[in-house]
Short mmCIF file of C-alpha atoms in Angstrom, two decimals:
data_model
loop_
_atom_site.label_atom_id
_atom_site.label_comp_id
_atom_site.label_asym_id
_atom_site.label_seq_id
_atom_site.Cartn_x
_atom_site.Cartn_y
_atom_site.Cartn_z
CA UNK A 14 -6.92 -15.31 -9.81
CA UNK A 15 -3.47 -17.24 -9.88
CA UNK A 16 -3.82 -20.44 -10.17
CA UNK A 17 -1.46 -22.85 -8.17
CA UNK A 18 1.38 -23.51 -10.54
CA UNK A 19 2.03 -19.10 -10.19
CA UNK A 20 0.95 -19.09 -6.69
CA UNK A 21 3.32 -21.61 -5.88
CA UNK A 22 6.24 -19.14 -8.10
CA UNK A 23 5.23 -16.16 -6.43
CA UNK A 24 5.59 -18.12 -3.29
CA UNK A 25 9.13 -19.01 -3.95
CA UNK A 26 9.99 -15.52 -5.37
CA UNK A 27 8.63 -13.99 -2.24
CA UNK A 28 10.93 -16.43 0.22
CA UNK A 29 13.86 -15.42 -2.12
CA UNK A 30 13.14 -11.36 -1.44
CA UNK A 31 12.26 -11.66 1.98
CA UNK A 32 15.41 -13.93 3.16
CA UNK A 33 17.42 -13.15 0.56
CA UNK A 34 16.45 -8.97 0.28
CA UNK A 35 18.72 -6.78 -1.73
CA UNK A 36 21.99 -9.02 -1.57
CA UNK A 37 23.94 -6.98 0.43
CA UNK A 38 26.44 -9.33 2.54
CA UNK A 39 28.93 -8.46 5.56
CA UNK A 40 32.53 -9.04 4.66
CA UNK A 41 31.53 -10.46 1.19
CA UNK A 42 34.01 -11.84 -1.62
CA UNK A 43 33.69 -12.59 -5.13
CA UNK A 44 33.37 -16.77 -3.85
CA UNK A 45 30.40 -15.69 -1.66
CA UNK A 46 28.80 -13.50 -3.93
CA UNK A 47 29.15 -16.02 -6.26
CA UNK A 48 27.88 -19.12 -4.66
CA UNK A 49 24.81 -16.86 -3.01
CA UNK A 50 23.87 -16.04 -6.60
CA UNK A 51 24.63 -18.76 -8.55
CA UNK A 52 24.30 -21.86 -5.93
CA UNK A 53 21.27 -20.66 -4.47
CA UNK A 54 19.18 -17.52 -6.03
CA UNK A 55 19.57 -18.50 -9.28
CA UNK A 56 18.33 -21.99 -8.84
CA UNK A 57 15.19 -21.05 -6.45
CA UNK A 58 14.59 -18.28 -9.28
CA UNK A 59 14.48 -20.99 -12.76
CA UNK A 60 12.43 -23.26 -10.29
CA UNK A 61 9.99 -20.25 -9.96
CA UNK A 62 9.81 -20.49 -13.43
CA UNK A 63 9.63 -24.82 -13.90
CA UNK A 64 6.69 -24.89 -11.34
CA UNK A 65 3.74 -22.60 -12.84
CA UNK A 66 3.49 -25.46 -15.38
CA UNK A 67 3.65 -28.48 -13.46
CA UNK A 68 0.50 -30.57 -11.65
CA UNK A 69 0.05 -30.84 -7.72
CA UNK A 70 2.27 -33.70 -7.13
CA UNK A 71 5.11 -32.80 -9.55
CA UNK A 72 5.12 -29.17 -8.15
CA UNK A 73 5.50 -30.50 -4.30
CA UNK A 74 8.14 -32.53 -5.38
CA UNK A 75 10.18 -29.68 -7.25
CA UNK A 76 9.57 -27.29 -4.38
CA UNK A 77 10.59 -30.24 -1.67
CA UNK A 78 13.91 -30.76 -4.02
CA UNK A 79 14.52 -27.20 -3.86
CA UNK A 80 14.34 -26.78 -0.45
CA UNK A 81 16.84 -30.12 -0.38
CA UNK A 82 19.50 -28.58 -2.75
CA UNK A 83 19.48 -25.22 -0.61
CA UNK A 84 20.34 -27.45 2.24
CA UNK A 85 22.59 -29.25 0.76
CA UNK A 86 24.96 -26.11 -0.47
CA UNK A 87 28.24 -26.13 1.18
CA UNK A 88 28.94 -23.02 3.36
CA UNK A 89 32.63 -22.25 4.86
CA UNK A 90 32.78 -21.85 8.32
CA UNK A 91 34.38 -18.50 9.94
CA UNK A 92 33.69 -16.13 7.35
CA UNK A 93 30.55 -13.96 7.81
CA UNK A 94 29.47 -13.36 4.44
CA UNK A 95 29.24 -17.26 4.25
CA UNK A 96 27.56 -16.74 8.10
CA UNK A 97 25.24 -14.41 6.98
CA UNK A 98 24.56 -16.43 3.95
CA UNK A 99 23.38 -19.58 6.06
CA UNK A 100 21.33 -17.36 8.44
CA UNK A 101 19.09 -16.21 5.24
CA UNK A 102 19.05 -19.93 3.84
CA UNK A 103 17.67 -21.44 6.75
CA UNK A 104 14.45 -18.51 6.49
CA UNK A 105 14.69 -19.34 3.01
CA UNK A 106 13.90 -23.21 3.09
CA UNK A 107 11.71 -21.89 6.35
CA UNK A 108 9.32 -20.21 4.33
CA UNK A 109 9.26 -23.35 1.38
CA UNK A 110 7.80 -25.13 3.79
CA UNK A 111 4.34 -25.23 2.94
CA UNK A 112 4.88 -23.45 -0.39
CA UNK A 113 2.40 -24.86 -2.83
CA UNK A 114 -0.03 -25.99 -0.44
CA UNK A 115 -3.14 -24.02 -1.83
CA UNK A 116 -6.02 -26.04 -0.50
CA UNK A 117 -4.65 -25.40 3.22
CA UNK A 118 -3.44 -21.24 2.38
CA UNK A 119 -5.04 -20.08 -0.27
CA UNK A 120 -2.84 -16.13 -0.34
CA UNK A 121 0.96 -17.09 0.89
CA UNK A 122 1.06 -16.53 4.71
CA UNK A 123 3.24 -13.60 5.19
CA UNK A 124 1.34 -11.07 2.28
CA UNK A 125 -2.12 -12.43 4.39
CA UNK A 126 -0.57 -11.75 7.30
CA UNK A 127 0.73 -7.82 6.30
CA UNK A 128 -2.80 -7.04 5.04
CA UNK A 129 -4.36 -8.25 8.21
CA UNK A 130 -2.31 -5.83 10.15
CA UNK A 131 -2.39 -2.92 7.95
CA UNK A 132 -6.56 -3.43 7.88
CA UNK A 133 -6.27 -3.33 11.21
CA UNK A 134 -4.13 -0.05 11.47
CA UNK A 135 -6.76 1.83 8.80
CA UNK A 136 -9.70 0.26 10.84
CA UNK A 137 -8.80 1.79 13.94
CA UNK A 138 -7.81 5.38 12.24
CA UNK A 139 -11.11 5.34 10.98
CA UNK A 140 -12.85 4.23 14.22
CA UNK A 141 -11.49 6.76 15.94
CA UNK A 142 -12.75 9.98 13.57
CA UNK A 143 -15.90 11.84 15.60
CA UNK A 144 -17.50 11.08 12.01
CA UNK A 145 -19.64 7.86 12.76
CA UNK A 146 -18.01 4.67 10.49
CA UNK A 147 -19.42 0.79 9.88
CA UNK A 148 -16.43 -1.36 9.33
CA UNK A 149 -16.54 -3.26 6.26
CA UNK A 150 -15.21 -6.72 6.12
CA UNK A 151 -12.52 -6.63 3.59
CA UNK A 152 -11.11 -9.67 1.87
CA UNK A 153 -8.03 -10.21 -0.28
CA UNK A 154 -7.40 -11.86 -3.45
CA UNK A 155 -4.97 -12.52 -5.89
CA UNK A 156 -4.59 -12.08 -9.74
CA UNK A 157 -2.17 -12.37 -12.43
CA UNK A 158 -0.73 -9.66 -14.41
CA UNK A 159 0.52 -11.32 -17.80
CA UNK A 160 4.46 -10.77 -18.97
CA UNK A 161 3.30 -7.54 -20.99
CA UNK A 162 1.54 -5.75 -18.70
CA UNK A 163 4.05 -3.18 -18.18
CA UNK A 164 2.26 -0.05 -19.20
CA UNK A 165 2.09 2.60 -16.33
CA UNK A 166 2.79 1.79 -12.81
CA UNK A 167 3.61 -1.54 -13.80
CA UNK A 168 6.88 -0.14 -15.25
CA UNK A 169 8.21 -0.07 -11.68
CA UNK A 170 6.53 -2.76 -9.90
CA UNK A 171 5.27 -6.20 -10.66
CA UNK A 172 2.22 -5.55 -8.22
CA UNK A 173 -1.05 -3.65 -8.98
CA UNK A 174 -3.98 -3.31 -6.52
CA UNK A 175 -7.50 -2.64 -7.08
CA UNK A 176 -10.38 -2.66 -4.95
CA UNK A 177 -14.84 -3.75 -5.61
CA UNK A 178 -17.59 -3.62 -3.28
CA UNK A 179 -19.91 -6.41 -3.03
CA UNK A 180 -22.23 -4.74 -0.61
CA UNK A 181 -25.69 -6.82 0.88
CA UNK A 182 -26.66 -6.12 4.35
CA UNK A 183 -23.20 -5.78 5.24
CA UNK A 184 -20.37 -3.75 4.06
CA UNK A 185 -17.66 -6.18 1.98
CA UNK A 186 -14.59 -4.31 0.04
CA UNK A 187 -12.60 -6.65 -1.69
CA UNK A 188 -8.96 -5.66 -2.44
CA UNK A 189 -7.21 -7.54 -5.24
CA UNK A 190 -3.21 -7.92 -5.39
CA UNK A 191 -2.08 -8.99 -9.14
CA UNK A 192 1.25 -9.65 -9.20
CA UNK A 193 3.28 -10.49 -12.41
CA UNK A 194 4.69 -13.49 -10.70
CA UNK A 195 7.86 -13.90 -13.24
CA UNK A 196 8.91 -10.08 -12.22
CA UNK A 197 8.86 -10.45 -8.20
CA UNK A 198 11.64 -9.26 -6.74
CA UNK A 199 13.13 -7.13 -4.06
CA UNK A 200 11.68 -4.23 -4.61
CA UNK A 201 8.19 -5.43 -5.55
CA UNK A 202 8.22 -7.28 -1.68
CA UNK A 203 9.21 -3.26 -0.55
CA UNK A 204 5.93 -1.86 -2.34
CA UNK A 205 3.81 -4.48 -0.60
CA UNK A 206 2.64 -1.87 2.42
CA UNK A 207 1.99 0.94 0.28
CA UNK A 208 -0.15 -1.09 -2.35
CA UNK A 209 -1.98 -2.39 0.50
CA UNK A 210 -2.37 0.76 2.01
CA UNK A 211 -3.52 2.87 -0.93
CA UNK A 212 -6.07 0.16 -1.64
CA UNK A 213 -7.30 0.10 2.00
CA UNK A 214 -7.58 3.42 3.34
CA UNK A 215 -8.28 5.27 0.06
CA UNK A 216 -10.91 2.49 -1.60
CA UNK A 217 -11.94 -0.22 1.12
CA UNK A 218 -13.47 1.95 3.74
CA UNK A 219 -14.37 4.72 1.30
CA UNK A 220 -17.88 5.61 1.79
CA UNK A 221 -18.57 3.64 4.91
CA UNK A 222 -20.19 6.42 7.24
CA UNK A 223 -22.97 6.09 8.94
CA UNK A 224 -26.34 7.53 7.56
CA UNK A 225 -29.93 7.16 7.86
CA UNK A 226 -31.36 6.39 3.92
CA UNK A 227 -28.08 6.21 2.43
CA UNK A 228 -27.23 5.54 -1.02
CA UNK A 229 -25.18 2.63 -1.63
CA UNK A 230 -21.53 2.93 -1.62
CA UNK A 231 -20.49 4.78 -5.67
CA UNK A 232 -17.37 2.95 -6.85
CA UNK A 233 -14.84 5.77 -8.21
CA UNK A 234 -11.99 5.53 -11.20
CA UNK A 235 -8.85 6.15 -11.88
CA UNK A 236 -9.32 9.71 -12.85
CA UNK A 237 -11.02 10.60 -9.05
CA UNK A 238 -8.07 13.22 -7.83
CA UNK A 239 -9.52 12.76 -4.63
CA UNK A 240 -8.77 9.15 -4.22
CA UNK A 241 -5.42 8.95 -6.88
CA UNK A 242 -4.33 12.25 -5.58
CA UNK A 243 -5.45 13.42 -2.16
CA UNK A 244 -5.55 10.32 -0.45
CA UNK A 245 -3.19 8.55 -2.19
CA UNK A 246 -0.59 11.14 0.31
CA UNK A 247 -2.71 10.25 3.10
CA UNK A 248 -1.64 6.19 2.25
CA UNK A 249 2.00 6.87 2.49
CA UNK A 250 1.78 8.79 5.24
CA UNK A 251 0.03 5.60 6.81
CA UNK A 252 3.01 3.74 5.12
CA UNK A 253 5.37 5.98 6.75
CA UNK A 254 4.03 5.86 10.36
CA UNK A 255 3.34 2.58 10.46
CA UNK A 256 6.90 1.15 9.08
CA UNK A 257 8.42 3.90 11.64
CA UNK A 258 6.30 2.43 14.71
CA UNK A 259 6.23 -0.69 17.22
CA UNK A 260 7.59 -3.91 15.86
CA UNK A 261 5.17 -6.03 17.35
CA UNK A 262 3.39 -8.27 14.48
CA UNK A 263 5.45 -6.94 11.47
CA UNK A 264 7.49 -9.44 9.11
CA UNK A 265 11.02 -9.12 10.27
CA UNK A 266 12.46 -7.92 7.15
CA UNK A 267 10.11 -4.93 7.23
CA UNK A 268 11.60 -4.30 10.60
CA UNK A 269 15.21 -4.60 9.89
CA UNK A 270 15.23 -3.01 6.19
CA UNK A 271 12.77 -0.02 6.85
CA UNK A 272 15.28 2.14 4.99
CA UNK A 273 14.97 0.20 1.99
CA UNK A 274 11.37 -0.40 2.30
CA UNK A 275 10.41 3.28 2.46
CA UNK A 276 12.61 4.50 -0.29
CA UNK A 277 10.50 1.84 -2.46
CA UNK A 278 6.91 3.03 -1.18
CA UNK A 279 8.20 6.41 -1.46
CA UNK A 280 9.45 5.98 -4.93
CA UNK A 281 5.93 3.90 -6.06
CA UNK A 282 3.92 7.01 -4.71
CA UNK A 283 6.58 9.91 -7.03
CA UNK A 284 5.60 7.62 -9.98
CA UNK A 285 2.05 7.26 -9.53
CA UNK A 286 1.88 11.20 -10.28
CA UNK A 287 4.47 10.63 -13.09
CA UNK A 288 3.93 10.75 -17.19
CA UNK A 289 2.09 7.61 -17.94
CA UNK A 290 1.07 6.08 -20.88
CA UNK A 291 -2.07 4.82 -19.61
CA UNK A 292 -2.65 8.53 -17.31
CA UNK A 293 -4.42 11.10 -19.33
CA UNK A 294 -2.15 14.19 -19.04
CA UNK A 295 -5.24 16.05 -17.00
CA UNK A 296 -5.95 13.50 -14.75
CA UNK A 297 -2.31 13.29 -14.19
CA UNK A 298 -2.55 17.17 -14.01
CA UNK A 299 -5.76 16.97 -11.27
CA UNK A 300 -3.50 14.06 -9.11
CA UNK A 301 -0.45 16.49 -8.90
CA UNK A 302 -3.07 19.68 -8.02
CA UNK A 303 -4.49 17.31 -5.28
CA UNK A 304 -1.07 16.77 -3.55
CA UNK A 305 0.00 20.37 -3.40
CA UNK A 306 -3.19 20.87 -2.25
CA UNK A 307 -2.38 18.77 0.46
CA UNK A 308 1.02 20.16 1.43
CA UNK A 309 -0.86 23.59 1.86
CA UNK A 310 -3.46 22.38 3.87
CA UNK A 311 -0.45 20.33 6.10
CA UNK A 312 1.34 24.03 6.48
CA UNK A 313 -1.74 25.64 7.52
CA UNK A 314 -2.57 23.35 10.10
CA UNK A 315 0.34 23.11 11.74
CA UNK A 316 0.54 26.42 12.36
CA UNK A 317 -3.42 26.40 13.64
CA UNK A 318 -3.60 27.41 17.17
CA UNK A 319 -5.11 25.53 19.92
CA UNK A 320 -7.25 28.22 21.15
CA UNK A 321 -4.67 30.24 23.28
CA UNK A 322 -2.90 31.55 20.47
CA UNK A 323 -0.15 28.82 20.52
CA UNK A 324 0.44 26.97 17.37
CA UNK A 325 0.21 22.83 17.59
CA UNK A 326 3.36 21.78 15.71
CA UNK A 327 3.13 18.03 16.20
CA UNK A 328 -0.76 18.01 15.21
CA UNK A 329 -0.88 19.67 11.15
CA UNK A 330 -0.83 16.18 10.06
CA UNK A 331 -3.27 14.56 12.75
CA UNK A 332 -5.89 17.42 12.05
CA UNK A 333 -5.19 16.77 7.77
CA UNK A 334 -5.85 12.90 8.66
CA UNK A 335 -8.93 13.44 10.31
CA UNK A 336 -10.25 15.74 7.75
CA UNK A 337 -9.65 13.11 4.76
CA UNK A 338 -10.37 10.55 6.24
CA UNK A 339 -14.03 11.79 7.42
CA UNK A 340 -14.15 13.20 3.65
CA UNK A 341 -13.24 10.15 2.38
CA UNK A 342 -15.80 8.02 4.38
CA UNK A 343 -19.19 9.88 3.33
CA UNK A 344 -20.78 7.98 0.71
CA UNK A 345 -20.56 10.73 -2.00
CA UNK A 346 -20.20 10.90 -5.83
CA UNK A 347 -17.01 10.90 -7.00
CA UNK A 348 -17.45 14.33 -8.59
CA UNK A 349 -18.36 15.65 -5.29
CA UNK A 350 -15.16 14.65 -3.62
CA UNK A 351 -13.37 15.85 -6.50
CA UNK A 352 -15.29 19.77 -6.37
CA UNK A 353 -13.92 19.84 -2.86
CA UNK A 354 -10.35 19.40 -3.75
CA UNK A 355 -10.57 21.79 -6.66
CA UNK A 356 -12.22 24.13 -4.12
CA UNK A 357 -10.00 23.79 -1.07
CA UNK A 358 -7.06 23.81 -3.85
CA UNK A 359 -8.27 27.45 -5.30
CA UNK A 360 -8.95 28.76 -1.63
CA UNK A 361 -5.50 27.87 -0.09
CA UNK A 362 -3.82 29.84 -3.18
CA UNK A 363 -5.99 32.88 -3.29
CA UNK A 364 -7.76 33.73 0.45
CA UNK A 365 -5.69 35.45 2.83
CA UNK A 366 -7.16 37.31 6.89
CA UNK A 367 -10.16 36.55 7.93
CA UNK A 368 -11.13 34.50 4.72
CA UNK A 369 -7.96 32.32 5.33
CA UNK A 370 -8.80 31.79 9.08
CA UNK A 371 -12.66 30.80 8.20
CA UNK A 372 -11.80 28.90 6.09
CA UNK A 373 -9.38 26.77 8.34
CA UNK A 374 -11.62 26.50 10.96
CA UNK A 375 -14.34 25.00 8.77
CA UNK A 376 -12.00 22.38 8.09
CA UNK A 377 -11.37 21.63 11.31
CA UNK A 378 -15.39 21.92 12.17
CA UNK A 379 -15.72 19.74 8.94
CA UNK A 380 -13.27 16.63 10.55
CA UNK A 381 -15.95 16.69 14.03
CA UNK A 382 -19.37 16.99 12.16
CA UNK A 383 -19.14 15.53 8.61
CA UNK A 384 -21.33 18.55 7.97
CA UNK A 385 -20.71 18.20 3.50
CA UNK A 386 -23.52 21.07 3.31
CA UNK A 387 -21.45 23.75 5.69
CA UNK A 388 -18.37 23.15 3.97
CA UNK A 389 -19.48 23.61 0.88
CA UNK A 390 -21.04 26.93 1.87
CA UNK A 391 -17.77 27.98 3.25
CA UNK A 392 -16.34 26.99 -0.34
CA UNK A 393 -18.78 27.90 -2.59
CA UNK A 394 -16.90 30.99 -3.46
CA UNK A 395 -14.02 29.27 -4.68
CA UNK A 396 -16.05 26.50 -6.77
CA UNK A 397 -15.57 27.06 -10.79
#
């Protein structure tokens, strides 16, 4: 967990991306750019660093006397870089306002607030498959990553996620953000909805379908292409959609810098498939396999007909959704999943006719039923 003195820095270097975002100003000079960076960023960003240190009261007191030098930063009227400038200050010193305050908000407001609405988005995709799901409750934590950890992912993005069960009688995923609070920046605030999403949809609600006698839930690793490769497409789709869609209840800088935000997400999901010190080069090998097993599956379906020999162009993607995510929610072994994709993989490359056309329609049968045993018999052929 991060303890107050880095919540409070991650706090601070989360107000500075979200009001301050990429820098870009209209009309800017050299005297704007200059006084944005040096009489305001660069201050908030060494306080980030004086505050992990410093006890309760001290720590209040150097985020109250930030927020008081911010204010107190002269800003030429008439000019709308210097405008603009004043616009994101005010949010800035907004957002300080309860900065630090653990005991009353223990996860900073805003990240709380984007992983109760993206729950709520994967909740209701998985609610509505014909597959029969129990919600779990899902919690979020934080942790630290340390000034090293840079190995992997973590050489594009301060922010790692992870994801345990701690199931009783009820159903509890907990999803863990660790953030390498002196490395928060602009881009890192951009990966927030995709490292939410990948831990949600592909780990949280993995294995919550309903069954009579079921095993508990089986916790998968990093080498599972099913959940680092298959779904982790299915995540940025979410990503996509959901950054693309109604306003209502996102943080405004998600709304007005979607571009920005979904080159980042984008560019998180190319590396998670990239070369890797920490990715075994066949489990990087499997991840890759998964997604182009996914793109194949997407081109067959959106040319599957609805019956009366007309193809459904808008639903490919709907009808791959469904599919995964009904996969995704039995409460299998991790090698099962995994068989499937290596199956499904060989079958789109080699069948062709009446094989090809089976094939898709158990799929599609597979996405209503949850039947594992019938699609399994339709793949057996193409398991190694």
């Amino acid at each position: 967990m991060l303890d107050a003195g880095r919540r409070t820095a991650l706090e601070i270097r989360y107000a500075v991306a979200a009001a301050f975002r990429s820098g870009g100003l209209p009309g800017t000079s050299e005297t704007a750019a200059a006084l944005l960076t040096d009489g305001i960023v660069g201050p908030a960003l060494a306080r980030s660093n004086v505050v992990r240190t410093l006890p309760d009261a001290p720590r209040s007191q150097a985020v109250a006397a930030l927020r008081d030098l911010v204010q107190a930063v002269e800003l030429p009227a008439g000019c709308p870089a210097f405008d603009a400038i004043r616009t994101r200050s005010d949010d800035f010193r907004a957002r300080l306002e309860h900065a630090g305050c653990v005991e009353d908000a223990p996860m900073p407001g805003e990240i709380a607030s984007l992983f109760g609405i993206l729950d709520e988005v994967v909740a209701r995709l998985y609610g509505g498959l014909d597959v029969s799901v129990r919600r779990p409750a899902v919690h979020l934590a934080l942790g630290r990553l340390h000034s090293d950890q840079v190995a992997g992912l973590l050489d594009s993005s301060a922010l790692s996620g992870s994801c345990r069960w701690i199931d009783g009688s009820d159903l509890v995923s907990v999803v863990t953000l660790s953030v390498r609070d002196d490395a928060f920046d602009w881009d890192c605030a951009c990966h927030l909805p995709y490292v939410l999403a990948h831990e949600l949809v592909c780990h949280a609600y993995q294995g919550t379908a309903v069954a009579d006698g079921a095993e508990p839930r089986l916790q998968v690793d990093g080498s599972c292409a099913w959940s680092e490769g298959w779904m982790d497409v299915i995540a940025l789709w979410l990503v996509e959609g959901w950054v693309r869609g109604d306003q209502e209840g996102k943080p405004a800088w998600i709304v007005q810098e979607a571009t920005d935000v979904l080159r980042a997400c984008s560019a998180l999901n190319a590396r998670r498939i990239g070369a890797q010190a920490t990715l075994p080069p066949i489990q990087r090998s499997r991840r890759i396999y998964a997604r182009r097993a996914v793109d194949r599956l997407l081109a067959e379906l959106d040319r599957f007909g609805d019956g009366d020999g007309d193809a459904d162009l808008g639903g490919g993607r709907n009808r791959v959704l469904a599919f995964s995510l009904a996969l995704n929610a039995l409460r299998l072994p991790q090698s099962d999943r995994d068989r499937v994709v290596d199956a499904l993989g060989v079958a789109l490359e080699t069948s062709f006719g009446i094989d090809r056309d089976e094939l898709i329609a158990a799929v599609v049968d597979f996405s209503a039923t949850g039947d594992m045993v019938a699609l399994r018999r339709t793949l057996a052929d193409y398991e190694g």
